[in-house]
JSON list of C-alpha atoms and ligand atoms in Angstrom, two decimals:
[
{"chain": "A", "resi": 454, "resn": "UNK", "atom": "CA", "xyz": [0.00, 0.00, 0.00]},
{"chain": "A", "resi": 455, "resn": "UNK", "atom": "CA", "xyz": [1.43, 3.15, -1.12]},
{"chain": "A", "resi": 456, "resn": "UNK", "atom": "CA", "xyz": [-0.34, 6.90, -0.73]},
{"chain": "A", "resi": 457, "resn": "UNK", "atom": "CA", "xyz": [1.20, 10.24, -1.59]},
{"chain": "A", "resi": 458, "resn": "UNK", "atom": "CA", "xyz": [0.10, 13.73, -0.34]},
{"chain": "A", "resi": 459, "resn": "UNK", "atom": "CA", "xyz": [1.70, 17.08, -1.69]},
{"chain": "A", "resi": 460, "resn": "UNK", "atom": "CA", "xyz": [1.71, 19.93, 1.40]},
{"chain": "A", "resi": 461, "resn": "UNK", "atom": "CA", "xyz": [2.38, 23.64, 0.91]},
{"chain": "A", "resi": 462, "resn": "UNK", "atom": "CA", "xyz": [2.36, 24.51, 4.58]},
{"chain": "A", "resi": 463, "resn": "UNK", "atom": "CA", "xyz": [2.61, 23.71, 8.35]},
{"chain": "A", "resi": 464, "resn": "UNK", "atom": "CA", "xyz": [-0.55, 23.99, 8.62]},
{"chain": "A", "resi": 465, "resn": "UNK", "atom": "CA", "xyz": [-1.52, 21.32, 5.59]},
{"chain": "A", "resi": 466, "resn": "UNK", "atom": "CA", "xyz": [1.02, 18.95, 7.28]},
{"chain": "A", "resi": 467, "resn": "UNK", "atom": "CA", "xyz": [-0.45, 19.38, 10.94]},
{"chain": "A", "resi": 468, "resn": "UNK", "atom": "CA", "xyz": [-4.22, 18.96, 9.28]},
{"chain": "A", "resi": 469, "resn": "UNK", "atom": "CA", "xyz": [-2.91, 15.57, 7.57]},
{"chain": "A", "resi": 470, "resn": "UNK", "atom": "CA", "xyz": [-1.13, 14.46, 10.75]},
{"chain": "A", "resi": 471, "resn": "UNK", "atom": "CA", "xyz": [-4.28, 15.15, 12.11]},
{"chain": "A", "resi": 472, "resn": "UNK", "atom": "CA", "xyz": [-6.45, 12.78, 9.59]},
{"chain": "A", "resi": 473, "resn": "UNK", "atom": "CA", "xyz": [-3.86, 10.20, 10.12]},
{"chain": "A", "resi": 474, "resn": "UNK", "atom": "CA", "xyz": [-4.25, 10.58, 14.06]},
{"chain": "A", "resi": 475, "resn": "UNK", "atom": "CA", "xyz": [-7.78, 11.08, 14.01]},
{"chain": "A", "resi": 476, "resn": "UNK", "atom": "CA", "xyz": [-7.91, 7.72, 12.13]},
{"chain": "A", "resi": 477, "resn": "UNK", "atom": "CA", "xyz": [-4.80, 5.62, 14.12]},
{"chain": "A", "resi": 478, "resn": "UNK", "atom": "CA", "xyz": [-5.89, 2.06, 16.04]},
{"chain": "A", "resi": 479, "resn": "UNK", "atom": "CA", "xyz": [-4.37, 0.52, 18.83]},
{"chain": "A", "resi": 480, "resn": "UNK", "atom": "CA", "xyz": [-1.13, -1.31, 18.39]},
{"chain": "A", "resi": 481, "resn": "UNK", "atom": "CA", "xyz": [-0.26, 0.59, 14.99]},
{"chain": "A", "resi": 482, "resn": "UNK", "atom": "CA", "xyz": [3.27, 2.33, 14.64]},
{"chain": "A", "resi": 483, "resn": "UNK", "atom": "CA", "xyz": [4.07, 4.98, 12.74]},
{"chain": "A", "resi": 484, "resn": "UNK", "atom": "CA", "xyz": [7.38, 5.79, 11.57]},
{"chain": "A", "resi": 485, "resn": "UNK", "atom": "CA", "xyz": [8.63, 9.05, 10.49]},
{"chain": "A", "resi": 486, "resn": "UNK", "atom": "CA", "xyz": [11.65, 9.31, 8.47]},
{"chain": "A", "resi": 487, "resn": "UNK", "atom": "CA", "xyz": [12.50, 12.79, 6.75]},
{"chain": "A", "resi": 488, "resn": "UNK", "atom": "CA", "xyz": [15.92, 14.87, 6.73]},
{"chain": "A", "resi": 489, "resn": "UNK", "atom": "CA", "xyz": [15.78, 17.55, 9.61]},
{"chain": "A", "resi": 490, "resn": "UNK", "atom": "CA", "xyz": [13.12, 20.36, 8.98]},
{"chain": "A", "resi": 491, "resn": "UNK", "atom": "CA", "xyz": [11.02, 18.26, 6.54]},
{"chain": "A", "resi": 492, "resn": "UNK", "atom": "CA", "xyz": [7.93, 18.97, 9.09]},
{"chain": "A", "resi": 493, "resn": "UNK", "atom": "CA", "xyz": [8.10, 15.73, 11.02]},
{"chain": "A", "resi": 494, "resn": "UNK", "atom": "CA", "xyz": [7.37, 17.53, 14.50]},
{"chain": "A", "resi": 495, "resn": "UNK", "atom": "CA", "xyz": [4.64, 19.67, 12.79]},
{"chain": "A", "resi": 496, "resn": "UNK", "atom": "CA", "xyz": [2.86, 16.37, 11.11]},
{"chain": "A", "resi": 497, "resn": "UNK", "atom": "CA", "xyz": [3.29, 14.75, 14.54]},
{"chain": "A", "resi": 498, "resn": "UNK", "atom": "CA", "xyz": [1.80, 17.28, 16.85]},
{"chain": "A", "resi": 499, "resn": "UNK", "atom": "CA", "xyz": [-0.78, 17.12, 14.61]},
{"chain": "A", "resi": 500, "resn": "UNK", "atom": "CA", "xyz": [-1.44, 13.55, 14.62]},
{"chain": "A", "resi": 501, "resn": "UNK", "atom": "CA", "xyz": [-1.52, 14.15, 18.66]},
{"chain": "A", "resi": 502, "resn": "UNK", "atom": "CA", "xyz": [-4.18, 16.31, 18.11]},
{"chain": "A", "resi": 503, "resn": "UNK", "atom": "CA", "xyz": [-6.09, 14.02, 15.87]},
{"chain": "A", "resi": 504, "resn": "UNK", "atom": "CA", "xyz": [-6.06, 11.32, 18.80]},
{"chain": "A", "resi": 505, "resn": "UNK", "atom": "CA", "xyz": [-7.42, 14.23, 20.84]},
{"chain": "A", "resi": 506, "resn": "UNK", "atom": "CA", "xyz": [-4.37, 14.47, 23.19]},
{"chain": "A", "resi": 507, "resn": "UNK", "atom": "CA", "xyz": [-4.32, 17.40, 24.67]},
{"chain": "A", "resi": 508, "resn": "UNK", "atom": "CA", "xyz": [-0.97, 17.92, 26.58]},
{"chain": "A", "resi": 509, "resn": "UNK", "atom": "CA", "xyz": [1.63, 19.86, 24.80]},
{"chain": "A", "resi": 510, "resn": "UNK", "atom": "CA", "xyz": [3.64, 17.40, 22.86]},
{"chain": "A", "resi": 511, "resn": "UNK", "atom": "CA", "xyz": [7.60, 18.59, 22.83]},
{"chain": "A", "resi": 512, "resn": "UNK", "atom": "CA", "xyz": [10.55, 16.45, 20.96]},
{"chain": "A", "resi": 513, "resn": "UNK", "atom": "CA", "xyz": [11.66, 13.51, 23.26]},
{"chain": "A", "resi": 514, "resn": "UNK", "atom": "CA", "xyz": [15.33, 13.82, 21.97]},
{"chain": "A", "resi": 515, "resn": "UNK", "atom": "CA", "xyz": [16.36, 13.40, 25.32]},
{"chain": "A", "resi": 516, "resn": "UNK", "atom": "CA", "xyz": [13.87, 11.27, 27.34]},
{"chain": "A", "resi": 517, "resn": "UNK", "atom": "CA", "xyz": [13.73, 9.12, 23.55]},
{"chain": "A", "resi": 518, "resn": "UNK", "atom": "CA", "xyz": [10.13, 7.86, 24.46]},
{"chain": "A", "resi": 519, "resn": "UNK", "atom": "CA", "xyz": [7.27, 10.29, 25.58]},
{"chain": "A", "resi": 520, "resn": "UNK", "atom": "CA", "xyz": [4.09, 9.34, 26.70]},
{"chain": "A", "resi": 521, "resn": "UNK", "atom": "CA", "xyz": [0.79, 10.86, 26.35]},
{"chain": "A", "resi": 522, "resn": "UNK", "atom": "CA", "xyz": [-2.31, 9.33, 28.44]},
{"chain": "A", "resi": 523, "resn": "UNK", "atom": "CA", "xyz": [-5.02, 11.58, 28.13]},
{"chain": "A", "resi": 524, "resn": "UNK", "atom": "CA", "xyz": [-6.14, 11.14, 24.49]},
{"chain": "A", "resi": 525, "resn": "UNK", "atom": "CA", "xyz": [-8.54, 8.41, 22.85]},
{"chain": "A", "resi": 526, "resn": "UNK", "atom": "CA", "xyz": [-5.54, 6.07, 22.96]},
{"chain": "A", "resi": 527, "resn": "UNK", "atom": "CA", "xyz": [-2.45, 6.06, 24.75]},
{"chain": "A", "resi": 528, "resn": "UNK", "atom": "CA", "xyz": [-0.18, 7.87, 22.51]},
{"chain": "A", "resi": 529, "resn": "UNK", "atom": "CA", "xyz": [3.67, 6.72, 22.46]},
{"chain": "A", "resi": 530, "resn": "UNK", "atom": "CA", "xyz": [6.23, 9.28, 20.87]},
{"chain": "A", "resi": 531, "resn": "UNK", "atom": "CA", "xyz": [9.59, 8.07, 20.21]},
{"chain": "A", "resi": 532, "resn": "UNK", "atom": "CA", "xyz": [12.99, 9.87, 19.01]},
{"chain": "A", "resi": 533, "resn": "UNK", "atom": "CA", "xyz": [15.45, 7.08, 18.74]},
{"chain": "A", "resi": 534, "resn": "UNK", "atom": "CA", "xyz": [18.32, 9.23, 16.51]},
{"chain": "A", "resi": 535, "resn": "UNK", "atom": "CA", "xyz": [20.50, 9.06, 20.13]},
{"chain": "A", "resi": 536, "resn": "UNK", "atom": "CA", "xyz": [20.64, 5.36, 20.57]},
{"chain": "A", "resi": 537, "resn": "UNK", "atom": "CA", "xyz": [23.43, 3.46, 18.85]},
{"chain": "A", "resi": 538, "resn": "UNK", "atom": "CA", "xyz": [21.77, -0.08, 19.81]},
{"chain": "A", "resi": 539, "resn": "UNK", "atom": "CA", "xyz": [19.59, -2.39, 19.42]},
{"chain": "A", "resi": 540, "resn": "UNK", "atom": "CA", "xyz": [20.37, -3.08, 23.06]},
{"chain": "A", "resi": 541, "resn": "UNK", "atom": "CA", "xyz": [19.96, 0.30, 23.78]},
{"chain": "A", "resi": 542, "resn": "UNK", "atom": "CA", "xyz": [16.18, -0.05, 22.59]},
{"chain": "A", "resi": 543, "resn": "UNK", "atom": "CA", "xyz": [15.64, -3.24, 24.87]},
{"chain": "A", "resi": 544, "resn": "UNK", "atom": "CA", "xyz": [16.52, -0.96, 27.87]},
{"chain": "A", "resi": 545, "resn": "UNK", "atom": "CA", "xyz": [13.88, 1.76, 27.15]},
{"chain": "A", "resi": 546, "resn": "UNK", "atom": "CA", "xyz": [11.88, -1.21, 26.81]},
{"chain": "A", "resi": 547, "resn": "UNK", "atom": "CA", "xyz": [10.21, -0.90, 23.44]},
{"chain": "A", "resi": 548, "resn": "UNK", "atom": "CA", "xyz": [8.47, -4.12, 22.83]},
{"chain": "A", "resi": 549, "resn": "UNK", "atom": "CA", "xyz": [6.33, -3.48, 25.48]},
{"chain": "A", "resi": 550, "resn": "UNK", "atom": "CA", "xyz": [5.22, -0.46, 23.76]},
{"chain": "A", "resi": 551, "resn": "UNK", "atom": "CA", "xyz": [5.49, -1.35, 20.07]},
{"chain": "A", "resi": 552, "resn": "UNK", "atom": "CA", "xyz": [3.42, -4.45, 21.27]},
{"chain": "A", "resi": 553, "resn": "UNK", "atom": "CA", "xyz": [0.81, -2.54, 23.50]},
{"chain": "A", "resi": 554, "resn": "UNK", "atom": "CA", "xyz": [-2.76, -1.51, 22.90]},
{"chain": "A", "resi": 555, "resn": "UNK", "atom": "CA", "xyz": [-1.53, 2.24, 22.45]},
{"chain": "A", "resi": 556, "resn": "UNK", "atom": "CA", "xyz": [-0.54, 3.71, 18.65]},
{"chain": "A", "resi": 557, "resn": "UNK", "atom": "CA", "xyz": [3.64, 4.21, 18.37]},
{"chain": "A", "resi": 558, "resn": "UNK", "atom": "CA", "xyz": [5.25, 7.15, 16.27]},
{"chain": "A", "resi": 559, "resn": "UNK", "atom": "CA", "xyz": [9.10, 6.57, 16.04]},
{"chain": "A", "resi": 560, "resn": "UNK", "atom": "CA", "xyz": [11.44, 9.51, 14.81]},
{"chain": "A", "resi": 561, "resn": "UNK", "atom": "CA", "xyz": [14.37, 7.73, 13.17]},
{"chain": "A", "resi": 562, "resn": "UNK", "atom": "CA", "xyz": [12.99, 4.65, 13.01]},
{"chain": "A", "resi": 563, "resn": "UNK", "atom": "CA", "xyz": [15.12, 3.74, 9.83]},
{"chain": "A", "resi": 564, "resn": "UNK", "atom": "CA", "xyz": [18.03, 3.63, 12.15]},
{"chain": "A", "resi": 565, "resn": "UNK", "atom": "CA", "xyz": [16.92, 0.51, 13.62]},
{"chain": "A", "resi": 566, "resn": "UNK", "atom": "CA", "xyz": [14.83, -1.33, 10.76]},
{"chain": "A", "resi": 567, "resn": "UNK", "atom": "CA", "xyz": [14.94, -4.60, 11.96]},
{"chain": "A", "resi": 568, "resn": "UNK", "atom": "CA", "xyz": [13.17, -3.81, 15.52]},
{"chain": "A", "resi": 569, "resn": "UNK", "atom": "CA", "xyz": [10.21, -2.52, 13.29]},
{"chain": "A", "resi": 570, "resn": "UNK", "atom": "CA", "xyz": [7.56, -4.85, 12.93]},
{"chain": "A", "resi": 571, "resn": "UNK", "atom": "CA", "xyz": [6.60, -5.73, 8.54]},
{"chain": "A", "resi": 572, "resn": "UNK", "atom": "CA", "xyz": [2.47, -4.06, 9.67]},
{"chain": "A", "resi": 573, "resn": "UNK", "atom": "CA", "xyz": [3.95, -1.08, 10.67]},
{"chain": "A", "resi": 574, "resn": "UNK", "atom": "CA", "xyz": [3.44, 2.47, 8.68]},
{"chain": "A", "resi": 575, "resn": "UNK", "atom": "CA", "xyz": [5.94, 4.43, 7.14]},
{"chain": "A", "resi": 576, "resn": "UNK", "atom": "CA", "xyz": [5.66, 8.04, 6.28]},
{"chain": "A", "resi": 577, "resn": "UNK", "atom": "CA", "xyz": [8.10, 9.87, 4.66]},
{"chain": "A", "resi": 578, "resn": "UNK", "atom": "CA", "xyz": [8.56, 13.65, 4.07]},
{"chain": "A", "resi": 579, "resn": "UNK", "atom": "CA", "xyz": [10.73, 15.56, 1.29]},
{"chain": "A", "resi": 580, "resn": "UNK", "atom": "CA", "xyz": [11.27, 18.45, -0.09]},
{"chain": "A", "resi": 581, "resn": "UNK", "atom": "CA", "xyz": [11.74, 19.58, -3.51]},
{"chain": "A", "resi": 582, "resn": "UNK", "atom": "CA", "xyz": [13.27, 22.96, -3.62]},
{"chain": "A", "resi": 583, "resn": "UNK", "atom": "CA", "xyz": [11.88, 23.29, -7.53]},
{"chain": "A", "resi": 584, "resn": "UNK", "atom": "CA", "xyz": [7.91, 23.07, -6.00]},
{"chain": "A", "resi": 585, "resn": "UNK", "atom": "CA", "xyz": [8.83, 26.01, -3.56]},
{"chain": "A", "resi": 586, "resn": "UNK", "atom": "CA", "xyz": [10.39, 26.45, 0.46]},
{"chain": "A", "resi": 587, "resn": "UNK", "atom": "CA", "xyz": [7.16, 24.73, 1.89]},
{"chain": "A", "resi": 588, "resn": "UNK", "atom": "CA", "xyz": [6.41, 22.56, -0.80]},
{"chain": "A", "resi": 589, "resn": "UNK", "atom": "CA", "xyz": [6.30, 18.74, 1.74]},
{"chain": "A", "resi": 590, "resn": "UNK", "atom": "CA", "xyz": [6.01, 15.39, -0.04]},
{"chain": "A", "resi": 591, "resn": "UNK", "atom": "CA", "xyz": [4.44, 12.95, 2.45]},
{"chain": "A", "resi": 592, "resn": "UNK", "atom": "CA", "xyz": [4.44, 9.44, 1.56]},
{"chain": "A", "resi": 593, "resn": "UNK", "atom": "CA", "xyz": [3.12, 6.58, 3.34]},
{"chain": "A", "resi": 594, "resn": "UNK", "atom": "CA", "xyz": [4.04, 3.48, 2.45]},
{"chain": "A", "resi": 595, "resn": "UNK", "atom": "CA", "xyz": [2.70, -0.50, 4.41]},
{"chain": "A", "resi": 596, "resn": "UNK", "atom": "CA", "xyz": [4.42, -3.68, 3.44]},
{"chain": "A", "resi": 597, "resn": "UNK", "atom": "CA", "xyz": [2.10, -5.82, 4.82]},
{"chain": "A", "resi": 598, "resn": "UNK", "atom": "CA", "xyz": [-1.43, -6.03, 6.01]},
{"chain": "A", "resi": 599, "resn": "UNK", "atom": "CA", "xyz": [-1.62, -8.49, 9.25]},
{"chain": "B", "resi": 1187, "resn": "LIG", "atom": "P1", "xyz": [11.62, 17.98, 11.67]},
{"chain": "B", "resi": 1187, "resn": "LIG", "atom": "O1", "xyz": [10.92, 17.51, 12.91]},
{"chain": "B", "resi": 1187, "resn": "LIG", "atom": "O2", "xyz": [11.42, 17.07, 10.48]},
{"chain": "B", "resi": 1187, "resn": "LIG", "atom": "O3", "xyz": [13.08, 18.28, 11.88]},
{"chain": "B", "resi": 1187, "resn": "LIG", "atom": "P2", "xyz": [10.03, 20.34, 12.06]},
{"chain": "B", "resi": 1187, "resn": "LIG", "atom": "O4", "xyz": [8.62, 19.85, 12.02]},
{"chain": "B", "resi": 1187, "resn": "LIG", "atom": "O5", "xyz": [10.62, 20.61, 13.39]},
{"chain": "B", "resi": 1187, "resn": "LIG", "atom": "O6", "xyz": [10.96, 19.35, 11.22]},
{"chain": "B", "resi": 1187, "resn": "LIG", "atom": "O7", "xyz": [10.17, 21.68, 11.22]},
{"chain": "B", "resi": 1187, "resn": "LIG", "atom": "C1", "xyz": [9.66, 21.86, 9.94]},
{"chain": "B", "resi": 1187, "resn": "LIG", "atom": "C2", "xyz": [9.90, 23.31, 9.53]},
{"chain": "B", "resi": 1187, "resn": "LIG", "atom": "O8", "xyz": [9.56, 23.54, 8.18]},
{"chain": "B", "resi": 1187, "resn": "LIG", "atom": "C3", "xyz": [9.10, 24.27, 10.38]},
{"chain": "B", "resi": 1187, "resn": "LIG", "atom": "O9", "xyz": [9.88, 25.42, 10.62]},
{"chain": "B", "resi": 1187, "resn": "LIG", "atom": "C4", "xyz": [7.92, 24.61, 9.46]},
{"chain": "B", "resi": 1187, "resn": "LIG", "atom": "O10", "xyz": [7.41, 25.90, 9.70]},
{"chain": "B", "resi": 1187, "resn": "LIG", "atom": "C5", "xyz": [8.59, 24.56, 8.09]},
{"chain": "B", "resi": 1187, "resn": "LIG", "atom": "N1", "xyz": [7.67, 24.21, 6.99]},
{"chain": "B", "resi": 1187, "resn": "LIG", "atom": "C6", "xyz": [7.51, 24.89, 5.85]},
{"chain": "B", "resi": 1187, "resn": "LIG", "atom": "N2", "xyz": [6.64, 24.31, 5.03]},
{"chain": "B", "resi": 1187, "resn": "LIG", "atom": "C7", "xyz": [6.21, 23.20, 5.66]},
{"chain": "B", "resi": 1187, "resn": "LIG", "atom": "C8", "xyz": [5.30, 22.17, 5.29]},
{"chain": "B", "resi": 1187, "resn": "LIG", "atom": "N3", "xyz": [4.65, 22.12, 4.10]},
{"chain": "B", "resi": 1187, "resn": "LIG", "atom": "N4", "xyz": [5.09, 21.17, 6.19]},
{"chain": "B", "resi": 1187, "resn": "LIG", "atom": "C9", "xyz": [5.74, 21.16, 7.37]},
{"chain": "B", "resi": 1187, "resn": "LIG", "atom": "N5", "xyz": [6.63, 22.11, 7.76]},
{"chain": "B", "resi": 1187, "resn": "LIG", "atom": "C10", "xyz": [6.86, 23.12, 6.91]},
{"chain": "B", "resi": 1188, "resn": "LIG", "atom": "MG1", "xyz": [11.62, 17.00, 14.84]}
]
């Protein structure tokens, strides 16, 4: 499955974060992958929005997992671009979460492919500097249905 959407704004990105977030189900994970500034914060807080969280949602660089409780599912927002192991993402304990009843979004997920389950969503943001500044490709991409 393969779907492409062409953004020309933030705001476009945070509204189709949004759809996706508004739409998520338990135990689905989303993974972001994008070169730094492609909008994958802005699609994100979006998609927190769509699940109706309503805590602020800041980048979990530093704490690599962040968790948000008080939306229509338990929301689970990874940035894993610090770790340098797969070991490393036993310790934050990620199966329990990628395996949970709460919807995953993992920043840098590409760094560790082989921890990603095959049902998992991939979205991918570009530019192209010829379509304009704020021109966003977002492409979502699923191997496999399960
Ligand atoms: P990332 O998390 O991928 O590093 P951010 O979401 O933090 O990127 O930042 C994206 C930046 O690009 C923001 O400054 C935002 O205002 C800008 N921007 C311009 N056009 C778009 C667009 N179409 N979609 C998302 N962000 C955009
Ligand atoms: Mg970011």
């Amino acid at each position: 499955m393969k779907k492409i959407w062409e953004t020309n704004s933030p705001a476009e990105t945070a509204a189709l974060g949004e759809q996706l977030g508004k739409r998520a189900k338990k135990g689905q994970i989303y993974c972001l992958t994008g070169d730094l500034g492609t909008g994958k914060t802005v699609l994100t807080k979006g998609f927190a929005k769509g699940l109706d969280v309503q805590e602020h949602v800041t980048s979990p660089t530093f704490t690599i997992v962040q968790e948000y409780h008080d939306g229509r599912l338990p929301f689970y927002h990874f940035d894993v671009y610090r770790l340098s192991s797969e070991e490393e993402m036993d310790d934050i304990g990620y199966e329990e979460y990628f395996f949970g009843s709460g919807v995953c979004l993992v920043e840098w997920a590409e760094l560790f492919p082989h921890l990603i389950p095959r049902d998992a969503y991939w979205l991918t943001l570009e530019k192209d500097y010829t379509k304009g500044e704020d021109y966003r490709r977002v492409t979502l991409c699923q191997e496999e249905e399960i």
